[in-house]
Short mmCIF file of C-alpha atoms in Angstrom, two decimals:
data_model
loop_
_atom_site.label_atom_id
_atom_site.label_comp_id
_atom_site.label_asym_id
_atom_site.label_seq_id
_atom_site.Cartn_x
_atom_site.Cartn_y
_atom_site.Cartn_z
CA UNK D 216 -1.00 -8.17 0.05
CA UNK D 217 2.58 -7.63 1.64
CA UNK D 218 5.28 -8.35 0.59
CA UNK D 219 7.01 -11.55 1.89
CA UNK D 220 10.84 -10.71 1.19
CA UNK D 221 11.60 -14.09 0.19
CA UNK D 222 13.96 -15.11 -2.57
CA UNK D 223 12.53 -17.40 -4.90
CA UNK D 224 14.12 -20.96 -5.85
CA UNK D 225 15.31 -20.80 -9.69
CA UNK D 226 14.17 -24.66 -11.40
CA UNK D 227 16.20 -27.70 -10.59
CA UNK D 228 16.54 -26.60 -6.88
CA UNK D 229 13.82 -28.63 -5.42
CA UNK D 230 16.60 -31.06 -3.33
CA UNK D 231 16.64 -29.61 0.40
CA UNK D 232 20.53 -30.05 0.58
CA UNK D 233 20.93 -27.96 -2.63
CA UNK D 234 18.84 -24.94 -1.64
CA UNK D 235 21.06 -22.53 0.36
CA UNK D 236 23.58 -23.00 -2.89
CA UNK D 237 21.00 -22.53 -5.04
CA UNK D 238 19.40 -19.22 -3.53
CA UNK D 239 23.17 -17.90 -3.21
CA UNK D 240 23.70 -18.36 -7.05
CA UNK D 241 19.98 -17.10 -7.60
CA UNK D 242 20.92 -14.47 -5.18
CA UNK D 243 24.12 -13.51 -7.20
CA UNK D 244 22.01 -13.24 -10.74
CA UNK D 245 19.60 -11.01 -9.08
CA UNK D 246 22.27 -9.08 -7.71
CA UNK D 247 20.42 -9.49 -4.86
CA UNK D 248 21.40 -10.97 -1.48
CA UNK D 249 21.11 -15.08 -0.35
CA UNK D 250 17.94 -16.02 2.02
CA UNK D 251 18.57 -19.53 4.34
CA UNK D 252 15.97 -21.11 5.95
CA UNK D 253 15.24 -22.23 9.21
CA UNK D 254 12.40 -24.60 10.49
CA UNK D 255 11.05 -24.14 13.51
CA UNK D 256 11.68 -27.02 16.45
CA UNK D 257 9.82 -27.22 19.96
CA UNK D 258 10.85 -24.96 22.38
CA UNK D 259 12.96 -22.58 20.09
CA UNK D 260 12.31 -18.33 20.07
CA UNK D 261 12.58 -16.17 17.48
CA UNK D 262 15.23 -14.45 19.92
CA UNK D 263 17.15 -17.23 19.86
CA UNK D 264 17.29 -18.09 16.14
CA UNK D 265 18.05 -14.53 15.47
CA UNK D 266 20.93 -15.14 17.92
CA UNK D 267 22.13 -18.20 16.13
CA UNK D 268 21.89 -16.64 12.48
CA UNK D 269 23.27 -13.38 13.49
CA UNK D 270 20.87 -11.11 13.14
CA UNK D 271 18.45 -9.55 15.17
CA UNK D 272 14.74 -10.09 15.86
CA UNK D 273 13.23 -7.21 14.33
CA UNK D 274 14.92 -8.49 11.22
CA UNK D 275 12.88 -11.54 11.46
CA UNK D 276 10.15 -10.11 12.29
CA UNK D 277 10.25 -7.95 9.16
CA UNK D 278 11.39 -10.13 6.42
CA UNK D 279 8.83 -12.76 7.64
CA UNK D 280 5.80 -10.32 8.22
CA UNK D 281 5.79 -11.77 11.91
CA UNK D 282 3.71 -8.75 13.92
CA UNK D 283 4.57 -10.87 17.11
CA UNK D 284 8.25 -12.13 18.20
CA UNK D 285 6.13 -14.93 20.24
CA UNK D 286 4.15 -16.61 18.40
CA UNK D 287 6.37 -18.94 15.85
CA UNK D 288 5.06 -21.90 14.89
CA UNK D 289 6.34 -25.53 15.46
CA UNK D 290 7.41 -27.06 12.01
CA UNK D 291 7.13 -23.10 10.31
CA UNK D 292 9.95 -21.71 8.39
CA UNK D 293 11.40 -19.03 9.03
CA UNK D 294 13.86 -16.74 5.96
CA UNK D 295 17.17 -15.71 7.07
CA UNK D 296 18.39 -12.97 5.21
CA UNK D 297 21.91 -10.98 4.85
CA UNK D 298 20.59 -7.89 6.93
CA UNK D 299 22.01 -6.15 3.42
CA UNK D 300 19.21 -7.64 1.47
CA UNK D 301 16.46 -6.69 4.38
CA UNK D 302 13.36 -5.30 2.55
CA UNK D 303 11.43 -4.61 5.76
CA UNK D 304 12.05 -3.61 9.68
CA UNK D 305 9.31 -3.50 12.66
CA UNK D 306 9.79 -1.06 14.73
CA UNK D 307 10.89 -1.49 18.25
CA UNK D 308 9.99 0.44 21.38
CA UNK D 309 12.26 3.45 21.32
CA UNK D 310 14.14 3.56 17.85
CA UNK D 311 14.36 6.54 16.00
CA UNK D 312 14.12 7.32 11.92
CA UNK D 313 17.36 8.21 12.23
CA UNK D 314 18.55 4.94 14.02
CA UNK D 315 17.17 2.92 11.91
CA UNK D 316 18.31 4.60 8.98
CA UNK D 317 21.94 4.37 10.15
CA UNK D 318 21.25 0.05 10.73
CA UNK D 319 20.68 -0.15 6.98
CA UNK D 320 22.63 2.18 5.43
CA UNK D 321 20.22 5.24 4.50
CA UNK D 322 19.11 8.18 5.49
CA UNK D 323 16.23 9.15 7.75
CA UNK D 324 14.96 11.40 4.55
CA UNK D 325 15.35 8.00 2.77
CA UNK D 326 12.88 6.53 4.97
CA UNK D 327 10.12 9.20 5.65
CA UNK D 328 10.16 9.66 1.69
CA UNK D 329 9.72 5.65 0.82
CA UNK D 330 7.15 5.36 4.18
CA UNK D 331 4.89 8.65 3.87
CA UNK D 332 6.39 10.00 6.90
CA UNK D 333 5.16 13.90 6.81
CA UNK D 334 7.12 14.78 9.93
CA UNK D 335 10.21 13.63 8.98
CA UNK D 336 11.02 11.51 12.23
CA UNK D 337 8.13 9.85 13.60
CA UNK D 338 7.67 5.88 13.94
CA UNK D 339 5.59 4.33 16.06
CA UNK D 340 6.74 0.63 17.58
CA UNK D 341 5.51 -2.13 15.78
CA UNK D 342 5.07 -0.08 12.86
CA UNK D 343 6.30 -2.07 9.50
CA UNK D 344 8.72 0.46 7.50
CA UNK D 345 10.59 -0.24 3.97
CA UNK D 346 13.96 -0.11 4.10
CA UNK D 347 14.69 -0.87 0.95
CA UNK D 348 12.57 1.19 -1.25
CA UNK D 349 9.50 3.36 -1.77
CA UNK D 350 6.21 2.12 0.06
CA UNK D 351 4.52 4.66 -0.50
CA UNK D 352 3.16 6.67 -3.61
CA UNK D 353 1.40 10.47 -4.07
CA UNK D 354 -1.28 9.01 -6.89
CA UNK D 355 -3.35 12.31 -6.64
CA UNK D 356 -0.20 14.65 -6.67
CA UNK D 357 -1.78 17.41 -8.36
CA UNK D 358 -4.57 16.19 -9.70
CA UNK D 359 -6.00 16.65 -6.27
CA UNK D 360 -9.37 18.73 -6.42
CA UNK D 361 -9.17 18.98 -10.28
CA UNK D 362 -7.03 22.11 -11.85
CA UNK D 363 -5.71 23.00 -15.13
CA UNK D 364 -3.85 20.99 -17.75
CA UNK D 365 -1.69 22.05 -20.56
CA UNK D 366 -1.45 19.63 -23.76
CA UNK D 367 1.91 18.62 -24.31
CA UNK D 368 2.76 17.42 -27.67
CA UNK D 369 1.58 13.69 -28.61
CA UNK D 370 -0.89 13.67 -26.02
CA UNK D 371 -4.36 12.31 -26.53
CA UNK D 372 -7.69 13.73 -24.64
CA UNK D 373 -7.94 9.88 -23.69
CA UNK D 374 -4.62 9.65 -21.87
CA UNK D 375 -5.17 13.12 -20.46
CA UNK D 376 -8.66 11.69 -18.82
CA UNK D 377 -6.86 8.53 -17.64
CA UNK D 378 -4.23 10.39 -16.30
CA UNK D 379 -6.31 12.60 -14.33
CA UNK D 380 -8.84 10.01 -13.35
CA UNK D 381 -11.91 11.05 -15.02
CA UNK D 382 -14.45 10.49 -18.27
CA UNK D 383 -12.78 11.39 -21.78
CA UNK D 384 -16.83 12.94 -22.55
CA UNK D 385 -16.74 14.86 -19.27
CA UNK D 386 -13.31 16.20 -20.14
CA UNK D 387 -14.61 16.95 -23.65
CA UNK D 388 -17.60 18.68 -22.42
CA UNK D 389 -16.28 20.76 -19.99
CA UNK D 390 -13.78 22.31 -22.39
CA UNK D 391 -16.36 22.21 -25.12
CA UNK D 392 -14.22 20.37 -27.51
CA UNK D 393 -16.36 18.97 -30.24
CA UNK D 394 -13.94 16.06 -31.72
CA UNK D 395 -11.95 14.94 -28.98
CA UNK D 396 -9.50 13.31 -31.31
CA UNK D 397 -9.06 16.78 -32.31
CA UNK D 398 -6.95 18.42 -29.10
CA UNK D 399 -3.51 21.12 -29.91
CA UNK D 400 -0.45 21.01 -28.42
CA UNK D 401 -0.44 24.27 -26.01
CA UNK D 402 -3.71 24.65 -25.11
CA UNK D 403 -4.99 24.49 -21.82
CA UNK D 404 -7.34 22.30 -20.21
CA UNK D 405 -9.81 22.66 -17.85
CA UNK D 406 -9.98 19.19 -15.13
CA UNK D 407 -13.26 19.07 -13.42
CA UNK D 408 -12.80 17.26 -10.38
CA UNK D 409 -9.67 15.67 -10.53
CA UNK D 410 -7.86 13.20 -7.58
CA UNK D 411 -10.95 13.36 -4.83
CA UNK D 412 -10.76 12.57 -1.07
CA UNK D 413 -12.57 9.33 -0.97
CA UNK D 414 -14.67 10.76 1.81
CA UNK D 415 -16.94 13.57 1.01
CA UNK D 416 -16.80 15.48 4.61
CA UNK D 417 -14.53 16.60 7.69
CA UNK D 418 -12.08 13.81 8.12
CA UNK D 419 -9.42 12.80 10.67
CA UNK D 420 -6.73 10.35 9.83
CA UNK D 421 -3.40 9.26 10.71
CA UNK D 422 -0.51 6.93 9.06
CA UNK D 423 -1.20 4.15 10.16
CA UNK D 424 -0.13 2.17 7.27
CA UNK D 425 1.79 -0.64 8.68
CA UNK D 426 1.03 -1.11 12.08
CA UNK D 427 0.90 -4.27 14.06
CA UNK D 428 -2.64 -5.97 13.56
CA UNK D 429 -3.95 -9.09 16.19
CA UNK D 430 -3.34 -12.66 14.36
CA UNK D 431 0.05 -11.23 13.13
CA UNK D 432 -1.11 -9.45 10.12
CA UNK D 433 -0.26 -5.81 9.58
CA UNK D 434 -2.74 -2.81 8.10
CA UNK D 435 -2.43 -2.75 4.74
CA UNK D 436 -4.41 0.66 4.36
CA UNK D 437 -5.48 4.04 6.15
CA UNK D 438 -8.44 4.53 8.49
CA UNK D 439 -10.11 7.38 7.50
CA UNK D 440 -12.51 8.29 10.51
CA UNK D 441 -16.02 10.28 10.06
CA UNK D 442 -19.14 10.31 11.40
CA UNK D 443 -21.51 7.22 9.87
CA UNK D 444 -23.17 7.81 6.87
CA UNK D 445 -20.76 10.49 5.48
CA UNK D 446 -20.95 9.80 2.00
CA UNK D 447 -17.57 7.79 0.25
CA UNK D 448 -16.58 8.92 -3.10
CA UNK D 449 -15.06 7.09 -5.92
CA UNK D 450 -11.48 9.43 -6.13
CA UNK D 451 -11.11 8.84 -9.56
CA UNK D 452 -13.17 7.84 -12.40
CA UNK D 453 -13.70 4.04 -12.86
CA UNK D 454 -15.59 0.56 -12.80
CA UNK D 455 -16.83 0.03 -9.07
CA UNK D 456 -17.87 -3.60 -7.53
CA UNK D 457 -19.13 -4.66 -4.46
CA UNK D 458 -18.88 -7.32 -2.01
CA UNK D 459 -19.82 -8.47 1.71
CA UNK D 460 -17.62 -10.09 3.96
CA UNK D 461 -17.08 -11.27 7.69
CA UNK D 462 -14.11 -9.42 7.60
CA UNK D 463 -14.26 -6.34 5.19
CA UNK D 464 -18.30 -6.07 6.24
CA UNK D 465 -19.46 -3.89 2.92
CA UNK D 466 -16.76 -3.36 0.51
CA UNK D 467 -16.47 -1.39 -2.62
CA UNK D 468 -13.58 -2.51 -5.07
CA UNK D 469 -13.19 0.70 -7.58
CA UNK D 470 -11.04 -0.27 -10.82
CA UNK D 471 -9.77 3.47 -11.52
CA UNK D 472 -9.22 4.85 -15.63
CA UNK D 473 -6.27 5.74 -13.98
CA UNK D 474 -5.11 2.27 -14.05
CA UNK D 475 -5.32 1.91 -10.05
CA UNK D 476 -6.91 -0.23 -7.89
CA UNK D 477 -8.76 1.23 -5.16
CA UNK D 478 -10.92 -0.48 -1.77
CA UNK D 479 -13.02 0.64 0.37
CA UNK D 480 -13.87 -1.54 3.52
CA UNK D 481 -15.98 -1.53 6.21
CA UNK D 482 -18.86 0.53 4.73
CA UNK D 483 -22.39 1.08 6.04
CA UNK D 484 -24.46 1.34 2.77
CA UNK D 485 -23.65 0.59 -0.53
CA UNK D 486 -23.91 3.54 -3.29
CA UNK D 487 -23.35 3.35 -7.13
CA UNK D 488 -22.09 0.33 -8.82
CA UNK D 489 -20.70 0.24 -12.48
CA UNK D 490 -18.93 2.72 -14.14
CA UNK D 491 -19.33 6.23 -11.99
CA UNK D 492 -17.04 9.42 -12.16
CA UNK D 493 -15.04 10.51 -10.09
CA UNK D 494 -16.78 11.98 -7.21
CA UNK D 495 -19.75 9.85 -7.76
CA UNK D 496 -21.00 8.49 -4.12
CA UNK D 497 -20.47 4.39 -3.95
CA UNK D 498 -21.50 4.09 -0.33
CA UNK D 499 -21.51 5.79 3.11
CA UNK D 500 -19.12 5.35 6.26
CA UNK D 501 -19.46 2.61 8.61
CA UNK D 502 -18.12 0.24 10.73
CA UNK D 503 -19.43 -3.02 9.37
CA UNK D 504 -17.25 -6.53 9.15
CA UNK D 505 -14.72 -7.17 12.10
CA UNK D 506 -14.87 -3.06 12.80
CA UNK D 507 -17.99 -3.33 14.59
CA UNK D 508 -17.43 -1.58 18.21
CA UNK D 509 -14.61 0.84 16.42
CA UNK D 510 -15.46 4.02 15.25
CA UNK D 511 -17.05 4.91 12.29
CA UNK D 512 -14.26 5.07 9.72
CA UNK D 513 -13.10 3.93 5.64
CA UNK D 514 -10.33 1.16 5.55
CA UNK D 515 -8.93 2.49 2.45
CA UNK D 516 -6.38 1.17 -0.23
CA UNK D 517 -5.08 1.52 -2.73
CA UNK D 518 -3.00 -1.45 -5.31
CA UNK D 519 -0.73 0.04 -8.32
CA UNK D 520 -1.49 -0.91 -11.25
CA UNK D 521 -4.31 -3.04 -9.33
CA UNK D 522 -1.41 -5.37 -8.15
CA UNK D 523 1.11 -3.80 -5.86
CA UNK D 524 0.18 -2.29 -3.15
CA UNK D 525 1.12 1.37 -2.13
CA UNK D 526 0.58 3.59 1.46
CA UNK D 527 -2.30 5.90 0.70
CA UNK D 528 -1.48 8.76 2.95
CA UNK D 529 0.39 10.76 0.83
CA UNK D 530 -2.84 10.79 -1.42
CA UNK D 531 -5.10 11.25 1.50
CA UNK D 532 -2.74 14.17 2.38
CA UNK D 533 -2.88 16.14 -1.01
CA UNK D 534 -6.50 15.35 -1.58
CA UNK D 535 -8.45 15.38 2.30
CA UNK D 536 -7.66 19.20 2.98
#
């Protein structure tokens, strides 16, 4: 579910001694920057192929989502890119926002905005940051804890209760509108509910979004800690399915009316399947899967447009209060 930062091949490249020309002219129709490639021999280090390529390990690291500089694999390729067409950058011990910022040509604002950084400054080594565009999206905004809503013209009550993540019949009800296809320009409309926090109690959470994982994966959501069997909420109206896993434990995939994707890992019970509202409870808090021995907590996601996935924190931010 991250994203790789390699250039794809356009057709009629599939000769070895063609493909460096070949991603340059792909490169160059893209507007985009050319990717070589470099196989891994015996007894070479990322250090040193960085060295030889000109660029720098954390560069490698990034572009290849390699959590650790030592363990490259015999026979494994490894993407070169022009440090101008960089998507991603691991943090090292030390950098700064701003550092970083000035290595690829952006500011530090640039990079708290497109990372969910609420302070402004901090990073954390081994953290994996975008440099190259957003990576993080506010999907509750305000919607968050429900609100008001005035009808703008062309609007339907069905793209209103998509929008705001919850039943088109709830949103009719509570506004007492007889005929939803029957909805004026002006008025204003009450949202029950809205954007919820996907855990129904106290919570703690940081952004961890990011961060160096063991086997040289990196987390692809937010730990939201609580104490076990604090009830987990669907956010947003939708279609909910479970699943069990050796990994994920008990895990509830929720396919929002908002057109999101959201999971929920590491659960202790399963709640409500099937189509719930938002706020309906579709488990309870655990630590089930590969989290047993951690803390209670909820890995949660969440997938745009149930494809691309986006750092939850700013949502968990507007929404957790």
């Amino acid at each position: 579910m991250t994203e790789s930062g390699h250039a794809h091949r356009p057709l009629g490249c599939a000769q070895r001694r063609w493909l460096v020309v070949c991603a340059a002219v792909a490169a160059l129709l893209m507007g985009g920057s050319a990717h070589k490639e470099h196989r891994v021999e015996a007894g070479e280090t990322l250090s040193g192929i960085a060295k030889r390529h000109g660029t720098s390990v954390s560069v490698l690291m990034g572009d290849n989502d390699l959590a650790d500089p030592n363990r490259i694999t015999v026979g494994s390729i490894i993407s070169i890119p022009d440090e101008a067409g960089t998507t991603h950058h691991v943090v090292r011990p030390g950098e700064t926002l701003s550092g970083i910022g000035q290595r690829y040509g952006v500011s530090s604002a640039q990079l708290a905005e497109w990372n969910g950084i609420s302070d402004g400054r901090t990073v954390w080594a081994g953290k994996r940051i975008s440099v190259a565009g957003p990576a993080a999206q506010n999907v509750a905004g305000d919607r968050a804890g429900g609100g008001t809503h005035r009808i703008a013209a062309g609007e339907t009550l069905s793209g209103i209760a998509r929008r705001f993540g919850v039943g088109v019949d709830t949103l009719a009800e509570t506004n007492r509108i007889a005929d939803p296809n029957r909805i004026f320009a002006g008025a204003t409309l009450t949202v029950p509910g809205g954007w919820r926090c996907p855990v129904d109690g106290p919570v703690s959470f940081v952004n961890d979004f990011g961060v160096t994982k063991p086997g040289g994966r990196f987390h692809n959501g937010v730990d939201v800690y609580a104490p076990r069997g604090t009830p987990v909420v669907a956010p947003v109206a939708g279609y909910v399915e479970q699943s069990r896993g050796s990994r994920a434990g008990l895990q509830v995939r929720l396919r929002g009316n908002d057109g999101h994707a959201y999971i929920g890992t590491h659960l202790d019970s399963f709640g409500a399947a099937g189509q719930v509202q938002a706020g309906t409870v579709i488990g309870t808090v655990g630590n089930t899967g590969n989290a047993v021995g951690t803390p209670p907590h909820l890995h949660f996601e969440i997938h745009l447009d149930g494809k691309r996935l986006t750092n939850p924190y700013p949502s968990l931010r507007s929404a957790c209060r």
